[in-house]
mmCIF file of N, CA and C in Angstrom:
data_model
loop_
_atom_site.group_PDB
_atom_site.id
_atom_site.type_symbol
_atom_site.label_atom_id
_atom_site.label_comp_id
_atom_site.label_asym_id
_atom_site.label_seq_id
_atom_site.Cartn_x
_atom_site.Cartn_y
_atom_site.Cartn_z
ATOM 1 N N MET E 1 35.887 -65.886 -38.150
ATOM 2 C CA MET E 1 35.858 -67.167 -38.070
ATOM 3 C C MET E 1 35.685 -68.085 -39.241
ATOM 4 N N ILE E 2 36.928 -69.356 -40.231
ATOM 5 C CA ILE E 2 36.683 -69.647 -40.749
ATOM 6 C C ILE E 2 36.378 -71.333 -40.597
ATOM 7 N N ILE E 3 35.563 -71.712 -40.982
ATOM 8 C CA ILE E 3 34.598 -72.867 -40.441
ATOM 9 C C ILE E 3 35.618 -74.505 -41.414
ATOM 10 N N ASP E 4 36.214 -75.057 -40.169
ATOM 11 C CA ASP E 4 36.075 -76.604 -41.594
ATOM 12 C C ASP E 4 35.857 -77.291 -41.302
ATOM 13 N N LEU E 5 35.451 -78.748 -41.913
ATOM 14 C CA LEU E 5 33.857 -79.707 -42.046
ATOM 15 C C LEU E 5 35.067 -80.427 -41.729
ATOM 16 N N ASN E 6 35.832 -80.774 -42.092
ATOM 17 C CA ASN E 6 37.091 -81.832 -41.940
ATOM 18 C C ASN E 6 37.563 -81.708 -40.101
ATOM 19 N N ALA E 7 37.206 -80.955 -40.273
ATOM 20 C CA ALA E 7 37.704 -80.938 -38.008
ATOM 21 C C ALA E 7 36.572 -81.076 -37.478
ATOM 22 N N LYS E 8 37.269 -81.534 -36.325
ATOM 23 C CA LYS E 8 36.286 -81.391 -34.723
ATOM 24 C C LYS E 8 36.107 -79.767 -34.641
ATOM 25 N N LEU E 9 34.439 -78.952 -34.428
ATOM 26 C CA LEU E 9 34.507 -77.685 -33.703
ATOM 27 C C LEU E 9 35.375 -78.147 -32.233
ATOM 28 N N PRO E 10 35.860 -76.799 -32.062
ATOM 29 C CA PRO E 10 36.280 -76.614 -30.079
ATOM 30 C C PRO E 10 34.685 -76.679 -29.997
ATOM 31 N N ASP E 11 35.047 -77.214 -28.260
ATOM 32 C CA ASP E 11 34.884 -76.949 -27.565
ATOM 33 C C ASP E 11 34.888 -75.707 -26.068
ATOM 34 N N LYS E 12 35.756 -74.438 -27.175
ATOM 35 C CA LYS E 12 35.779 -73.404 -26.656
ATOM 36 C C LYS E 12 35.930 -71.861 -28.358
ATOM 37 N N CYS E 13 34.792 -71.419 -27.813
ATOM 38 C CA CYS E 13 35.351 -70.221 -28.076
ATOM 39 C C CYS E 13 34.940 -69.003 -28.258
ATOM 40 N N PRO E 14 34.912 -68.460 -27.538
ATOM 41 C CA PRO E 14 34.662 -66.452 -26.423
ATOM 42 C C PRO E 14 34.000 -66.172 -28.393
ATOM 43 N N GLU E 15 34.808 -65.893 -28.527
ATOM 44 C CA GLU E 15 34.381 -65.070 -29.851
ATOM 45 C C GLU E 15 33.221 -65.230 -30.280
ATOM 46 N N TYR E 16 32.654 -66.299 -30.696
ATOM 47 C CA TYR E 16 31.279 -66.806 -30.747
ATOM 48 C C TYR E 16 30.618 -66.594 -30.181
ATOM 49 N N LEU E 17 31.057 -66.855 -29.070
ATOM 50 C CA LEU E 17 30.187 -66.832 -27.440
ATOM 51 C C LEU E 17 29.595 -65.461 -26.871
ATOM 52 N N ALA E 18 30.089 -64.789 -27.347
ATOM 53 C CA ALA E 18 30.044 -63.443 -26.906
ATOM 54 C C ALA E 18 29.027 -62.553 -28.784
ATOM 55 N N TRP E 19 29.354 -62.948 -29.160
ATOM 56 C CA TRP E 19 28.714 -62.864 -30.742
ATOM 57 C C TRP E 19 26.746 -62.647 -30.311
ATOM 58 N N VAL E 20 27.407 -64.079 -29.806
ATOM 59 C CA VAL E 20 25.588 -64.123 -29.445
ATOM 60 C C VAL E 20 25.215 -63.645 -28.353
ATOM 61 N N HIS E 21 25.850 -63.147 -27.262
ATOM 62 C CA HIS E 21 25.367 -62.394 -26.291
ATOM 63 C C HIS E 21 24.638 -61.144 -27.584
ATOM 64 N N THR E 22 25.533 -60.406 -28.309
ATOM 65 C CA THR E 22 24.345 -59.308 -29.541
ATOM 66 C C THR E 22 23.776 -59.118 -29.839
ATOM 67 N N LEU E 23 23.037 -60.357 -29.821
ATOM 68 C CA LEU E 23 21.602 -61.275 -30.372
ATOM 69 C C LEU E 23 20.281 -61.918 -29.366
ATOM 70 N N PRO E 24 19.479 -61.255 -30.677
ATOM 71 C CA PRO E 24 17.951 -60.550 -29.582
ATOM 72 C C PRO E 24 17.454 -62.462 -29.117
ATOM 73 N N SER E 25 17.354 -62.904 -28.476
ATOM 74 C CA SER E 25 16.996 -63.858 -28.251
ATOM 75 C C SER E 25 15.807 -65.045 -29.371
ATOM 76 N N ALA E 26 16.706 -65.607 -29.629
ATOM 77 C CA ALA E 26 15.564 -66.933 -29.974
ATOM 78 C C ALA E 26 14.322 -67.123 -30.228
ATOM 79 N N ALA E 27 14.277 -67.212 -28.546
ATOM 80 C CA ALA E 27 12.029 -68.322 -28.749
ATOM 81 C C ALA E 27 10.781 -66.404 -29.117
ATOM 82 N N SER E 28 12.316 -65.463 -28.731
ATOM 83 C CA SER E 28 11.214 -64.578 -28.268
ATOM 84 C C SER E 28 11.639 -63.259 -29.015
ATOM 85 N N GLY E 29 13.232 -63.055 -29.428
ATOM 86 C CA GLY E 29 13.466 -62.062 -30.573
ATOM 87 C C GLY E 29 13.398 -60.801 -28.759
ATOM 88 N N MET E 30 13.729 -61.065 -28.584
ATOM 89 C CA MET E 30 13.996 -59.972 -27.045
ATOM 90 C C MET E 30 15.354 -59.625 -26.340
ATOM 91 N N ILE E 31 15.950 -58.277 -26.718
ATOM 92 C CA ILE E 31 17.415 -58.218 -26.695
ATOM 93 C C ILE E 31 17.810 -58.622 -24.229
ATOM 94 N N GLY E 32 18.978 -58.195 -24.256
ATOM 95 C CA GLY E 32 19.329 -58.838 -23.525
ATOM 96 C C GLY E 32 19.427 -60.625 -22.938
ATOM 97 N N VAL E 33 19.925 -61.514 -24.035
ATOM 98 C CA VAL E 33 20.265 -62.334 -23.564
ATOM 99 C C VAL E 33 21.618 -63.290 -22.418
ATOM 100 N N GLN E 34 20.886 -64.323 -22.268
ATOM 101 C CA GLN E 34 22.069 -64.977 -21.879
ATOM 102 C C GLN E 34 22.858 -65.866 -23.420
ATOM 103 N N ALA E 35 24.230 -67.144 -23.399
ATOM 104 C CA ALA E 35 23.548 -67.525 -23.946
ATOM 105 C C ALA E 35 23.676 -69.060 -22.957
ATOM 106 N N HIS E 36 22.600 -70.089 -23.803
ATOM 107 C CA HIS E 36 21.924 -71.422 -23.286
ATOM 108 C C HIS E 36 22.939 -72.297 -24.196
ATOM 109 N N HIS E 37 23.482 -72.861 -23.473
ATOM 110 C CA HIS E 37 24.519 -74.903 -23.984
ATOM 111 C C HIS E 37 23.050 -75.694 -24.100
ATOM 112 N N ARG E 38 23.583 -76.717 -25.091
ATOM 113 C CA ARG E 38 22.366 -77.399 -25.968
ATOM 114 C C ARG E 38 22.233 -78.437 -24.330
ATOM 115 N N ILE E 39 21.082 -78.453 -23.480
ATOM 116 C CA ILE E 39 21.361 -79.560 -22.955
ATOM 117 C C ILE E 39 20.986 -81.463 -23.068
ATOM 118 N N GLY E 40 22.152 -82.391 -22.623
ATOM 119 C CA GLY E 40 22.123 -83.227 -22.486
ATOM 120 C C GLY E 40 23.496 -83.597 -23.804
ATOM 121 N N HIS E 41 24.021 -85.002 -23.487
ATOM 122 C CA HIS E 41 24.826 -85.078 -24.772
ATOM 123 C C HIS E 41 26.270 -84.659 -23.338
ATOM 124 N N ARG E 42 25.990 -84.367 -21.519
ATOM 125 C CA ARG E 42 27.634 -83.494 -20.683
ATOM 126 C C ARG E 42 27.815 -85.121 -20.008
ATOM 127 N N TYR E 43 28.982 -84.445 -20.218
ATOM 128 C CA TYR E 43 30.154 -85.840 -19.166
ATOM 129 C C TYR E 43 29.767 -84.521 -17.960
ATOM 130 N N GLY E 44 28.452 -85.255 -17.022
ATOM 131 C CA GLY E 44 29.264 -84.157 -15.645
ATOM 132 C C GLY E 44 29.064 -83.084 -16.082
ATOM 133 N N ASN E 45 29.671 -82.060 -15.227
ATOM 134 C CA ASN E 45 29.031 -80.582 -15.384
ATOM 135 C C ASN E 45 29.400 -79.572 -16.797
ATOM 136 N N ARG E 46 29.808 -80.791 -17.470
ATOM 137 C CA ARG E 46 30.942 -79.861 -18.467
ATOM 138 C C ARG E 46 29.624 -79.325 -19.282
ATOM 139 N N LYS E 47 29.764 -78.874 -20.472
ATOM 140 C CA LYS E 47 28.684 -77.615 -21.345
ATOM 141 C C LYS E 47 29.633 -79.016 -23.050
ATOM 142 N N THR E 48 28.465 -78.056 -23.241
ATOM 143 C CA THR E 48 28.786 -79.287 -24.809
ATOM 144 C C THR E 48 28.738 -77.754 -25.706
ATOM 145 N N SER E 49 29.951 -77.998 -26.947
ATOM 146 C CA SER E 49 30.272 -77.630 -27.458
ATOM 147 C C SER E 49 30.059 -75.936 -27.133
ATOM 148 N N ASP E 50 30.749 -74.819 -27.903
ATOM 149 C CA ASP E 50 30.166 -73.547 -28.085
ATOM 150 C C ASP E 50 28.411 -72.683 -28.645
ATOM 151 N N PHE E 51 29.646 -73.695 -30.572
ATOM 152 C CA PHE E 51 29.344 -73.762 -31.214
ATOM 153 C C PHE E 51 27.382 -74.166 -31.265
ATOM 154 N N GLU E 52 26.938 -75.111 -29.944
ATOM 155 C CA GLU E 52 25.782 -75.760 -29.791
ATOM 156 C C GLU E 52 24.853 -74.634 -28.822
ATOM 157 N N SER E 53 25.371 -73.120 -28.022
ATOM 158 C CA SER E 53 24.270 -72.306 -27.776
ATOM 159 C C SER E 53 23.447 -71.527 -28.304
ATOM 160 N N MET E 54 22.196 -71.009 -28.651
ATOM 161 C CA MET E 54 21.465 -70.088 -28.822
ATOM 162 C C MET E 54 21.408 -68.625 -27.899
ATOM 163 N N PRO E 55 20.093 -67.807 -28.308
ATOM 164 C CA PRO E 55 20.600 -66.076 -27.355
ATOM 165 C C PRO E 55 19.714 -66.517 -26.449
ATOM 166 N N LEU E 56 19.013 -66.808 -24.720
ATOM 167 C CA LEU E 56 17.673 -66.090 -24.651
ATOM 168 C C LEU E 56 17.717 -66.141 -23.698
ATOM 169 N N THR E 57 16.792 -65.236 -23.409
ATOM 170 C CA THR E 57 16.720 -64.469 -21.795
ATOM 171 C C THR E 57 16.291 -65.402 -20.541
ATOM 172 N N PRO E 58 17.231 -64.031 -19.835
ATOM 173 C CA PRO E 58 17.090 -65.436 -18.218
ATOM 174 C C PRO E 58 16.808 -65.850 -17.817
ATOM 175 N N ALA E 59 14.560 -65.684 -18.037
ATOM 176 C CA ALA E 59 13.686 -65.879 -17.918
ATOM 177 C C ALA E 59 13.180 -67.214 -18.923
ATOM 178 N N GLU E 60 13.771 -67.139 -19.844
ATOM 179 C CA GLU E 60 13.265 -68.845 -20.709
ATOM 180 C C GLU E 60 14.588 -69.352 -21.518
ATOM 181 N N HIS E 61 15.730 -68.752 -20.132
ATOM 182 C CA HIS E 61 16.339 -70.253 -19.753
ATOM 183 C C HIS E 61 16.366 -70.666 -18.831
ATOM 184 N N GLY E 62 15.720 -70.599 -17.865
ATOM 185 C CA GLY E 62 14.983 -71.073 -16.338
ATOM 186 C C GLY E 62 14.610 -71.102 -17.437
ATOM 187 N N ASP E 63 12.363 -70.761 -18.551
ATOM 188 C CA ASP E 63 12.100 -71.897 -18.080
ATOM 189 C C ASP E 63 12.087 -73.030 -18.686
ATOM 190 N N LEU E 64 13.787 -72.615 -19.793
ATOM 191 C CA LEU E 64 14.406 -73.695 -20.526
ATOM 192 C C LEU E 64 14.612 -74.860 -19.412
ATOM 193 N N HIS E 65 14.879 -74.847 -18.778
ATOM 194 C CA HIS E 65 15.926 -76.264 -17.474
ATOM 195 C C HIS E 65 14.909 -76.768 -16.868
ATOM 196 N N ALA E 66 13.513 -75.962 -16.503
ATOM 197 C CA ALA E 66 12.664 -75.667 -15.406
ATOM 198 C C ALA E 66 11.895 -77.330 -16.455
ATOM 199 N N GLY E 67 11.872 -77.446 -18.239
ATOM 200 C CA GLY E 67 10.644 -77.863 -18.142
ATOM 201 C C GLY E 67 11.079 -77.350 -19.596
ATOM 202 N N MET E 68 11.985 -78.913 -20.740
ATOM 203 C CA MET E 68 12.104 -78.448 -22.035
ATOM 204 C C MET E 68 10.434 -78.978 -23.118
ATOM 205 N N ASP E 69 9.707 -79.641 -22.499
ATOM 206 C CA ASP E 69 8.412 -80.048 -23.068
ATOM 207 C C ASP E 69 7.340 -78.554 -22.173
ATOM 208 N N GLU E 70 7.392 -78.589 -21.977
ATOM 209 C CA GLU E 70 6.268 -76.853 -21.479
ATOM 210 C C GLU E 70 7.900 -75.697 -21.748
ATOM 211 N N PHE E 71 8.813 -75.520 -22.359
ATOM 212 C CA PHE E 71 9.189 -74.958 -22.790
ATOM 213 C C PHE E 71 8.535 -74.461 -25.100
ATOM 214 N N VAL E 72 8.307 -75.990 -25.399
ATOM 215 C CA VAL E 72 8.370 -76.567 -26.633
ATOM 216 C C VAL E 72 7.362 -75.644 -27.292
ATOM 217 N N ARG E 73 6.411 -75.460 -25.637
ATOM 218 C CA ARG E 73 4.851 -75.645 -26.204
ATOM 219 C C ARG E 73 4.859 -74.339 -26.489
ATOM 220 N N THR E 74 4.652 -73.556 -25.371
ATOM 221 C CA THR E 74 5.791 -72.242 -25.087
ATOM 222 C C THR E 74 5.111 -71.121 -25.985
ATOM 223 N N TRP E 75 7.282 -71.278 -26.622
ATOM 224 C CA TRP E 75 7.582 -71.076 -27.619
ATOM 225 C C TRP E 75 7.946 -71.967 -29.390
ATOM 226 N N GLY E 76 7.055 -73.064 -29.234
ATOM 227 C CA GLY E 76 7.153 -73.980 -30.497
ATOM 228 C C GLY E 76 9.027 -73.351 -31.641
ATOM 229 N N LYS E 77 9.423 -73.849 -30.353
ATOM 230 C CA LYS E 77 10.502 -74.264 -31.152
ATOM 231 C C LYS E 77 11.293 -74.794 -29.864
ATOM 232 N N THR E 78 11.939 -75.927 -30.921
ATOM 233 C CA THR E 78 12.480 -76.426 -29.817
ATOM 234 C C THR E 78 14.597 -76.239 -29.907
ATOM 235 N N GLU E 79 14.858 -77.319 -28.460
ATOM 236 C CA GLU E 79 16.422 -76.229 -28.900
ATOM 237 C C GLU E 79 17.444 -76.898 -30.385
ATOM 238 N N LYS E 80 17.715 -77.874 -30.687
ATOM 239 C CA LYS E 80 17.827 -77.837 -32.194
ATOM 240 C C LYS E 80 17.537 -76.741 -33.048
ATOM 241 N N GLU E 81 16.274 -76.639 -32.950
ATOM 242 C CA GLU E 81 16.177 -75.092 -34.139
ATOM 243 C C GLU E 81 16.497 -74.596 -33.290
ATOM 244 N N MET E 82 16.458 -73.590 -32.440
ATOM 245 C CA MET E 82 16.906 -72.745 -32.616
ATOM 246 C C MET E 82 18.730 -72.233 -32.035
ATOM 247 N N ILE E 83 20.133 -73.176 -32.269
ATOM 248 C CA ILE E 83 20.879 -73.860 -33.055
ATOM 249 C C ILE E 83 21.010 -73.789 -33.427
ATOM 250 N N ALA E 84 20.145 -74.514 -35.082
ATOM 251 C CA ALA E 84 20.429 -73.984 -36.496
ATOM 252 C C ALA E 84 19.932 -72.562 -36.253
ATOM 253 N N GLU E 85 18.910 -72.038 -36.477
ATOM 254 C CA GLU E 85 18.905 -70.354 -36.495
ATOM 255 C C GLU E 85 19.681 -69.565 -36.240
ATOM 256 N N THR E 86 20.672 -69.923 -34.757
ATOM 257 C CA THR E 86 22.089 -69.701 -34.928
ATOM 258 C C THR E 86 23.357 -69.266 -35.221
ATOM 259 N N LEU E 87 23.176 -70.633 -36.287
ATOM 260 C CA LEU E 87 24.197 -70.762 -36.454
ATOM 261 C C LEU E 87 24.071 -70.399 -37.925
ATOM 262 N N LEU E 88 22.717 -70.831 -38.768
ATOM 263 C CA LEU E 88 22.815 -69.922 -40.349
ATOM 264 C C LEU E 88 23.197 -68.510 -40.432
ATOM 265 N N GLU E 89 22.179 -68.093 -38.809
ATOM 266 C CA GLU E 89 22.730 -66.325 -38.646
ATOM 267 C C GLU E 89 24.007 -66.023 -39.226
ATOM 268 N N ALA E 90 24.915 -67.158 -37.732
ATOM 269 C CA ALA E 90 26.314 -66.958 -38.066
ATOM 270 C C ALA E 90 26.944 -66.700 -39.086
ATOM 271 N N ILE E 91 26.643 -67.780 -40.558
ATOM 272 C CA ILE E 91 27.163 -68.221 -41.369
ATOM 273 C C ILE E 91 26.510 -66.615 -42.499
ATOM 274 N N ARG E 92 25.380 -66.242 -42.143
ATOM 275 C CA ARG E 92 24.986 -65.505 -43.074
ATOM 276 C C ARG E 92 25.509 -63.645 -43.166
ATOM 277 N N LEU E 93 25.641 -64.220 -42.350
ATOM 278 C CA LEU E 93 26.392 -62.130 -41.305
ATOM 279 C C LEU E 93 27.665 -62.927 -41.696
ATOM 280 N N GLY E 94 28.209 -63.534 -41.651
ATOM 281 C CA GLY E 94 29.999 -63.693 -41.757
ATOM 282 C C GLY E 94 30.964 -64.442 -40.354
ATOM 283 N N VAL E 95 30.093 -64.146 -39.700
ATOM 284 C CA VAL E 95 30.360 -64.632 -37.982
ATOM 285 C C VAL E 95 31.588 -65.607 -38.441
ATOM 286 N N LEU E 96 30.751 -66.727 -38.807
ATOM 287 C CA LEU E 96 31.005 -67.862 -39.226
ATOM 288 C C LEU E 96 31.758 -68.389 -40.738
ATOM 289 N N VAL E 97 31.810 -68.251 -41.177
ATOM 290 C CA VAL E 97 32.351 -68.774 -43.118
ATOM 291 C C VAL E 97 33.329 -70.325 -42.581
ATOM 292 N N VAL E 98 31.637 -70.980 -43.523
ATOM 293 C CA VAL E 98 32.407 -71.863 -43.758
ATOM 294 C C VAL E 98 33.163 -72.890 -45.405
ATOM 295 N N ASP E 99 34.198 -73.537 -45.292
ATOM 296 C CA ASP E 99 34.695 -73.169 -46.517
ATOM 297 C C ASP E 99 33.895 -74.113 -48.083
ATOM 298 N N LYS E 100 33.059 -73.293 -49.232
ATOM 299 C CA LYS E 100 32.236 -74.205 -49.587
ATOM 300 C C LYS E 100 32.386 -75.010 -50.506
ATOM 301 N N LYS E 101 34.215 -75.660 -51.370
ATOM 302 C CA LYS E 101 34.684 -76.361 -51.686
ATOM 303 C C LYS E 101 34.581 -76.973 -50.400
ATOM 304 N N ARG E 102 35.292 -77.465 -49.527
ATOM 305 C CA ARG E 102 34.985 -78.594 -48.659
ATOM 306 C C ARG E 102 33.247 -78.909 -48.200
ATOM 307 N N ALA E 103 33.012 -78.369 -48.164
ATOM 308 C CA ALA E 103 30.934 -78.209 -47.599
ATOM 309 C C ALA E 103 30.337 -79.346 -49.409
ATOM 310 N N LEU E 104 30.600 -78.515 -49.985
ATOM 311 C CA LEU E 104 30.174 -78.735 -51.251
ATOM 312 C C LEU E 104 30.473 -80.855 -51.596
ATOM 313 N N ALA E 105 32.203 -80.699 -51.018
ATOM 314 C CA ALA E 105 32.579 -82.451 -51.065
ATOM 315 C C ALA E 105 32.386 -82.763 -50.244
ATOM 316 N N LEU E 106 30.835 -82.826 -49.274
ATOM 317 C CA LEU E 106 30.881 -83.369 -48.276
ATOM 318 C C LEU E 106 29.289 -83.676 -48.145
ATOM 319 N N SER E 107 28.712 -82.616 -48.530
ATOM 320 C CA SER E 107 27.504 -82.612 -49.558
ATOM 321 C C SER E 107 27.447 -84.545 -50.775
ATOM 322 N N GLU E 108 28.336 -84.006 -51.455
ATOM 323 C CA GLU E 108 28.574 -84.989 -53.237
ATOM 324 C C GLU E 108 28.651 -86.333 -51.862
ATOM 325 N N MET E 109 29.787 -86.219 -50.945
ATOM 326 C CA MET E 109 30.216 -87.236 -50.389
ATOM 327 C C MET E 109 28.332 -89.108 -49.711
ATOM 328 N N ARG E 110 27.777 -87.397 -48.681
ATOM 329 C CA ARG E 110 27.087 -87.866 -48.116
ATOM 330 C C ARG E 110 25.627 -88.629 -48.974
ATOM 331 N N GLY E 111 25.245 -87.471 -50.107
ATOM 332 C CA GLY E 111 24.526 -87.816 -51.190
ATOM 333 C C GLY E 111 24.938 -89.646 -52.482
ATOM 334 N N ALA E 112 26.346 -89.663 -51.748
ATOM 335 C CA ALA E 112 27.206 -90.927 -52.661
ATOM 336 C C ALA E 112 26.293 -92.258 -51.636
ATOM 337 N N ALA E 113 26.301 -91.614 -50.907
ATOM 338 C CA ALA E 113 25.937 -92.811 -48.847
ATOM 339 C C ALA E 113 24.756 -93.605 -49.641
#
């Protein structure tokens, strides 16, 4: 899947979620995971984008929903960190392909701002 940095990522991507389910937990490294979608910035029951997800075991998933602060104390990672790790792994393995030319242009634009 090629990611266009100039376009909004789709909310739904079943192929990406299927890949997330193959990973070990982003918290413990254990296998047998669920895809956890980032909490917050939701409207009603609508989940955030599938690209804002990471693998967690069912127990870890429940712990995270029970309390973010306690989860971070226990596992030492925030949602944002685990989502970033998951996305970087997808790029590293070629599951997601970033258009390098556009990425460089975006980086240059941010540096000039």
